[in-house]
């Protein structure tokens, strides 16, 4: 078993007692327990998996056993977009969605613009602040889904089987997988790649078969899916900071008592902060372990070259759609 995975297990099982106090385990006699279902497509140690396990334990302890989270991981109920549709219909209560959320609300696409965030602090001042709340309201109004929390997917890097990527021109002609986002596809086409979307659970097989030369994901996602087994090069580009978003069916949410809502929000926020810190603490070890395991070759790309293309050739295409949101995000970023 990988070392970082065992660290995760130890952390999750090491007598976690946050907010538990002296509350009795289980619902009181005669009191019906509230069970909420949560579906996602990932496996340990993907951030979504880690978040779900932490959230589940938080909820069950904070509620004194009166609430329970029933998790369906590893695409048991389908890939992420299907899970989100299930949450919208109410066949599950909660689901997780990252970049493909733009298929519900176009405004979330502003987060896909390369180099829109200066750093993590800037990203979360936006996501956990008025801008994140505004986008959640749009999602509620149009699809009956609420963003319960935003948390780490991370800075995205590029892997491939052809050559190290130092500057955008090095991507010319490479077949690169992206998530389901027109902006992400267009970004990589502008960088010179032949880009197309594919769901995350299918990426390993597509790289192994040679359908794609490479892909882009945060280090922890690359690690959790063991993509280093089917990729030769990893180039640190930090071109996009991507959020995970846990969604809850709005009708279900509104059916809850204020106490139950408070438990969900506190449990989700703590789990989000924990996952962010876990990745900060372990990302370098994950990268080193992949190098040791398979001889993955790592280089740091010319960030300035990528940023120049982004600001001069990509951002101008989206000022009509996202101009106000871009301005707000940049305003928040002034303090970072």
Coordinates of C-alpha atoms in Angstrom, one line a residue:
X1 CA 0.0 0.0 0.0
X2 CA 1.3 3.5 -0.8
X3 CA 2.7 5.4 2.0
X4 CA 0.5 8.5 1.6
X5 CA -2.6 6.3 1.5
X6 CA -1.7 4.8 4.9
X7 CA -1.1 8.2 6.3
X8 CA -4.7 9.0 5.3
X9 CA -6.1 6.0 6.9
X10 CA -4.3 6.7 10.1
X11 CA -5.5 10.3 10.2
X12 CA -9.1 9.3 9.6
X13 CA -9.1 6.5 12.2
X14 CA -6.9 8.2 14.8
X15 CA -9.6 8.8 17.3
X16 CA -11.1 11.8 15.6
X17 CA -13.3 13.6 18.2
X18 CA -13.9 17.1 16.8
X19 CA -17.2 18.4 18.1
X20 CA -18.0 15.0 19.5
X21 CA -18.0 16.2 23.1
X22 CA -19.7 13.6 25.3
X23 CA -22.7 13.0 23.0
X24 CA -24.1 9.5 23.0
X25 CA -23.6 7.4 19.9
X26 CA -26.7 6.8 17.9
X27 CA -30.1 8.4 17.8
X28 CA -32.1 8.4 21.0
X29 CA -34.5 5.6 21.5
X30 CA -37.6 6.1 19.4
X31 CA -36.0 8.9 17.3
X32 CA -35.7 8.3 13.6
X33 CA -32.1 8.8 12.3
X34 CA -31.7 11.1 9.2
X35 CA -29.8 9.3 6.5
X36 CA -28.4 11.3 3.6
X37 CA -26.9 9.7 0.5
X38 CA -23.7 11.0 -1.2
X39 CA -22.4 9.7 -4.6
X40 CA -19.0 10.3 -6.2
X41 CA -16.8 8.7 -8.8
X42 CA -13.4 8.6 -6.9
X43 CA -11.2 6.3 -4.8
X44 CA -8.7 6.9 -2.0
X45 CA -6.7 9.1 -1.8
X46 CA -8.6 11.4 -4.3
X47 CA -9.7 14.6 -2.6
X48 CA -13.4 13.8 -3.0
X49 CA -12.9 10.4 -1.4
X50 CA -11.0 12.0 1.5
X51 CA -13.5 14.8 1.9
X52 CA -16.4 12.3 1.9
X53 CA -14.9 10.2 4.7
X54 CA -14.1 13.2 6.8
X55 CA -17.5 14.7 6.2
X56 CA -19.3 11.5 7.1
X57 CA -17.5 11.2 10.4
X58 CA -18.0 14.9 11.2
X59 CA -21.7 14.7 10.6
X60 CA -22.3 11.6 12.6
X61 CA -20.2 12.8 15.6
X62 CA -21.6 16.4 15.5
X63 CA -25.2 15.2 15.4
X64 CA -24.6 12.7 18.2
X65 CA -25.6 9.9 15.9
X66 CA -28.8 11.5 14.8
X67 CA -27.6 12.0 11.2
X68 CA -25.8 9.5 9.0
X69 CA -24.1 9.9 5.6
X70 CA -24.4 6.9 3.3
X71 CA -21.6 7.1 0.6
X72 CA -21.5 5.5 -2.8
X73 CA -17.9 6.0 -4.0
X74 CA -15.9 4.8 -7.0
X75 CA -18.6 5.5 -9.6
X76 CA -20.9 2.9 -8.1
X77 CA -23.8 5.0 -9.3
X78 CA -22.1 6.3 -12.4
X79 CA -19.6 9.1 -13.2
X80 CA -19.7 12.5 -11.6
X81 CA -22.1 14.2 -14.0
X82 CA -24.6 11.3 -13.7
X83 CA -24.3 11.7 -9.9
X84 CA -25.1 15.4 -10.2
X85 CA -28.2 14.6 -12.3
X86 CA -29.3 12.1 -9.7
X87 CA -28.9 14.7 -7.0
X88 CA -31.0 17.1 -9.1
X89 CA -33.7 14.5 -9.5
X90 CA -33.5 13.6 -5.8
X91 CA -32.6 9.9 -6.3
X92 CA -29.5 10.7 -4.2
X93 CA -29.2 13.6 -1.8
X94 CA -25.7 14.8 -2.5
X95 CA -23.1 14.5 -5.3
X96 CA -19.7 15.9 -6.1
X97 CA -18.9 17.9 -9.3
X98 CA -15.8 19.8 -10.4
X99 CA -15.3 21.4 -13.8
X100 CA -18.4 19.9 -15.5
X101 CA -20.6 22.1 -13.3
X102 CA -20.4 24.6 -16.2
X103 CA -23.0 22.4 -17.9
X104 CA -25.4 23.6 -15.2
X105 CA -24.4 27.2 -14.7
X106 CA -22.1 28.9 -17.3
X107 CA -20.8 31.4 -14.7
X108 CA -18.8 28.7 -13.0
X109 CA -16.6 28.7 -16.1
X110 CA -14.8 31.8 -14.9
X111 CA -12.9 29.4 -12.5
X112 CA -11.6 27.6 -15.6
X113 CA -9.8 30.6 -16.9
X114 CA -6.1 29.9 -16.7
X115 CA -4.2 31.9 -14.0
X116 CA -7.4 33.5 -12.7
X117 CA -6.2 32.9 -9.1
X118 CA -2.9 34.1 -7.6
X119 CA -2.8 31.4 -5.0
X120 CA -5.0 29.2 -2.7
X121 CA -5.8 32.1 -0.4
X122 CA -7.1 34.1 -3.3
X123 CA -9.1 31.1 -4.6
X124 CA -10.9 30.5 -1.3
X125 CA -11.6 34.1 -0.6
X126 CA -13.5 33.9 -3.9
X127 CA -15.2 30.5 -3.4
X128 CA -16.1 30.9 0.3
X129 CA -17.2 34.6 -0.2
X130 CA -19.8 36.5 -2.1
X131 CA -18.8 35.2 -5.6
X132 CA -19.1 31.6 -4.6
X133 CA -22.4 32.3 -2.9
X134 CA -23.7 34.1 -6.0
X135 CA -22.9 31.2 -8.3
X136 CA -24.6 28.8 -5.8
X137 CA -27.7 30.9 -5.9
X138 CA -27.7 30.7 -9.7
X139 CA -27.5 26.9 -9.4
X140 CA -30.4 26.8 -6.9
X141 CA -32.6 28.9 -9.1
X142 CA -31.9 27.1 -12.3
X143 CA -31.4 23.4 -11.3
X144 CA -32.5 23.0 -7.7
X145 CA -29.0 22.2 -6.5
X146 CA -27.0 24.0 -3.7
X147 CA -23.3 24.2 -3.4
X148 CA -22.8 22.9 0.2
X149 CA -19.0 23.6 0.0
X150 CA -16.1 24.3 -2.2
X151 CA -12.8 22.6 -1.6
X152 CA -9.5 21.4 -3.1
X153 CA -9.1 19.8 -6.4
X154 CA -5.9 21.7 -6.8
X155 CA -3.4 23.3 -9.2
X156 CA -3.5 21.4 -12.4
X157 CA -0.4 20.0 -14.1
X158 CA 0.2 18.3 -17.5
X159 CA 1.3 14.7 -18.0
X160 CA 2.1 13.0 -21.3
X161 CA 4.1 10.2 -23.0
X162 CA 5.9 12.3 -25.7
X163 CA 8.1 15.0 -24.2
X164 CA 8.5 17.3 -21.2
X165 CA 6.3 20.5 -21.5
X166 CA 8.2 23.7 -20.9
X167 CA 6.3 26.2 -22.9
X168 CA 2.9 26.2 -24.8
X169 CA 4.5 25.3 -28.1
X170 CA 5.6 21.9 -26.7
X171 CA 2.0 20.9 -26.6
X172 CA 1.6 21.2 -30.4
X173 CA 0.0 18.2 -31.9
X174 CA -0.4 16.3 -28.6
X175 CA -3.7 14.6 -27.9
X176 CA -4.7 15.9 -24.4
X177 CA -7.7 14.8 -22.3
X178 CA -9.5 17.5 -20.4
X179 CA -12.6 17.6 -18.2
X180 CA -16.0 18.5 -19.8
X181 CA -15.4 22.2 -20.2
X182 CA -15.5 24.1 -23.5
X183 CA -13.1 26.6 -21.9
X184 CA -10.6 24.0 -20.9
X185 CA -10.7 22.4 -24.3
X186 CA -10.3 25.8 -26.0
X187 CA -7.4 26.7 -23.6
X188 CA -5.4 23.6 -24.6
X189 CA -6.2 24.2 -28.3
X190 CA -4.8 27.7 -27.9
X191 CA -1.7 26.2 -26.3
X192 CA -1.4 24.0 -29.4
X193 CA -2.8 20.6 -28.3
X194 CA -5.5 18.5 -29.9
X195 CA -7.8 18.5 -26.8
X196 CA -11.1 16.7 -26.0
X197 CA -13.1 15.9 -22.9
X198 CA -13.4 12.5 -21.2
X199 CA -14.8 11.5 -17.8
X200 CA -12.1 10.9 -15.1
X201 CA -12.7 7.2 -14.5
X202 CA -12.0 6.5 -18.2
X203 CA -8.7 8.4 -18.3
X204 CA -6.3 5.6 -17.2
X205 CA -7.6 3.3 -20.0
X206 CA -7.5 6.0 -22.6
X207 CA -3.9 6.8 -21.8
X208 CA -2.9 3.1 -21.6
X209 CA -4.4 2.5 -25.0
X210 CA -2.8 5.5 -26.6
X211 CA -6.2 7.2 -27.3
X212 CA -4.7 10.3 -25.6
X213 CA -1.0 11.2 -25.3
X214 CA -1.6 13.1 -22.1
X215 CA -3.9 14.8 -19.7
X216 CA -4.0 17.6 -17.1
X217 CA -4.9 17.1 -13.4
X218 CA -3.7 18.1 -9.9
X219 CA -0.9 15.9 -8.5
X220 CA -3.2 14.2 -6.0
X221 CA -5.6 13.1 -8.8
X222 CA -2.7 11.8 -10.9
X223 CA -1.5 9.9 -7.8
X224 CA -4.8 8.5 -6.8
X225 CA -5.5 7.2 -10.3
X226 CA -1.9 5.9 -10.7
X227 CA -1.6 7.7 -14.0
X228 CA 2.2 7.6 -13.5
X229 CA 1.9 4.0 -14.6
X230 CA 0.8 5.1 -18.1
X231 CA 2.6 8.4 -18.4
X232 CA 6.3 9.3 -18.7
X233 CA 6.4 13.0 -18.1
X234 CA 4.8 15.4 -15.6
X235 CA 5.2 19.1 -16.1
X236 CA 4.4 21.6 -13.4
X237 CA 2.4 24.3 -15.0
X238 CA -0.2 25.4 -12.3
X239 CA -2.3 26.6 -15.2
X240 CA -5.7 26.3 -13.4
X241 CA -6.7 26.0 -9.8
X242 CA -9.8 23.8 -9.8
X243 CA -12.4 23.4 -7.1
X244 CA -14.4 20.4 -6.0
X245 CA -18.0 21.2 -5.2
X246 CA -20.4 19.1 -3.1
X247 CA -23.9 19.7 -4.2
X248 CA -27.1 19.0 -2.2
X249 CA -30.7 18.7 -3.6
X250 CA -32.3 22.0 -2.6
X251 CA -35.7 20.4 -1.7
X252 CA -33.9 18.0 0.6
X253 CA -31.9 20.8 2.1
X254 CA -35.0 22.9 2.8
X255 CA -36.7 19.9 4.4
X256 CA -34.0 19.8 7.1
X257 CA -34.3 21.5 10.5
X258 CA -32.0 24.5 11.2
X259 CA -30.0 22.3 13.5
X260 CA -29.4 19.7 10.8
X261 CA -28.5 22.4 8.3
X262 CA -26.0 23.8 10.8
X263 CA -24.4 20.3 11.3
X264 CA -24.0 19.9 7.5
X265 CA -22.4 23.3 7.0
X266 CA -20.0 22.9 9.9
X267 CA -19.1 19.3 9.0
X268 CA -18.6 20.3 5.3
X269 CA -16.4 23.3 6.1
X270 CA -14.2 21.4 8.5
X271 CA -13.8 18.6 6.0
X272 CA -12.9 21.1 3.3
X273 CA -10.3 22.8 5.3
X274 CA -8.8 19.5 6.3
X275 CA -8.6 18.2 2.7
X276 CA -6.9 21.5 1.6
X277 CA -4.3 21.1 4.3
X278 CA -3.8 17.4 3.7
X279 CA -2.9 18.1 0.1
X280 CA -0.6 21.0 1.0
X281 CA 1.2 18.7 3.5
X282 CA 1.4 15.6 1.2
X283 CA 1.6 16.7 -2.4
X284 CA 5.4 16.7 -2.6
X285 CA 5.6 13.2 -1.0
X286 CA 3.0 12.0 -3.6
X287 CA 5.1 13.4 -6.4
X288 CA 8.3 11.9 -5.1
X289 CA 6.6 8.6 -4.7
X290 CA 5.4 8.5 -8.3
X291 CA 9.0 9.3 -9.4
X292 CA 10.3 6.4 -7.3
X293 CA 7.7 4.0 -8.4
X294 CA 7.8 4.4 -12.2
X295 CA 10.6 6.8 -13.0
X296 CA 8.2 9.6 -13.9
X297 CA 10.2 12.5 -15.2
X298 CA 9.2 15.9 -13.7
X299 CA 10.0 19.4 -14.9
X300 CA 8.9 22.9 -13.9
X301 CA 7.5 24.6 -17.0
X302 CA 8.0 28.2 -18.0
X303 CA 5.0 29.7 -16.1
X304 CA 5.4 33.1 -17.6
X305 CA 5.1 31.8 -21.1
X306 CA 1.9 30.0 -20.3
X307 CA 0.5 33.1 -18.5
X308 CA 1.3 35.3 -21.4
X309 CA -0.7 33.2 -23.8
X310 CA -3.6 32.9 -21.3
X311 CA -3.9 36.7 -20.7
X312 CA -3.3 37.7 -24.3
X313 CA -5.1 35.0 -26.3
X314 CA -7.6 33.2 -24.0
X315 CA -9.0 35.7 -21.5
X316 CA -10.1 38.2 -24.3
X317 CA -12.4 35.5 -25.7
X318 CA -14.4 35.4 -22.4
X319 CA -14.7 39.1 -21.3
X320 CA -18.2 39.3 -22.8
X321 CA -19.4 36.3 -20.8
X322 CA -17.5 36.7 -17.6
X323 CA -16.3 40.3 -17.6
X324 CA -18.1 41.3 -14.3
X325 CA -17.0 38.1 -12.5
X326 CA -13.4 38.5 -13.7
X327 CA -13.5 42.1 -12.4
X328 CA -14.8 40.9 -9.0
X329 CA -12.2 38.1 -8.8
X330 CA -9.4 40.4 -9.6
X331 CA -10.7 42.9 -7.0
X332 CA -10.6 40.2 -4.3
X333 CA -7.1 39.3 -5.5
X334 CA -5.7 42.7 -4.8
X335 CA -5.1 41.8 -1.2
X336 CA -3.1 38.7 -2.2

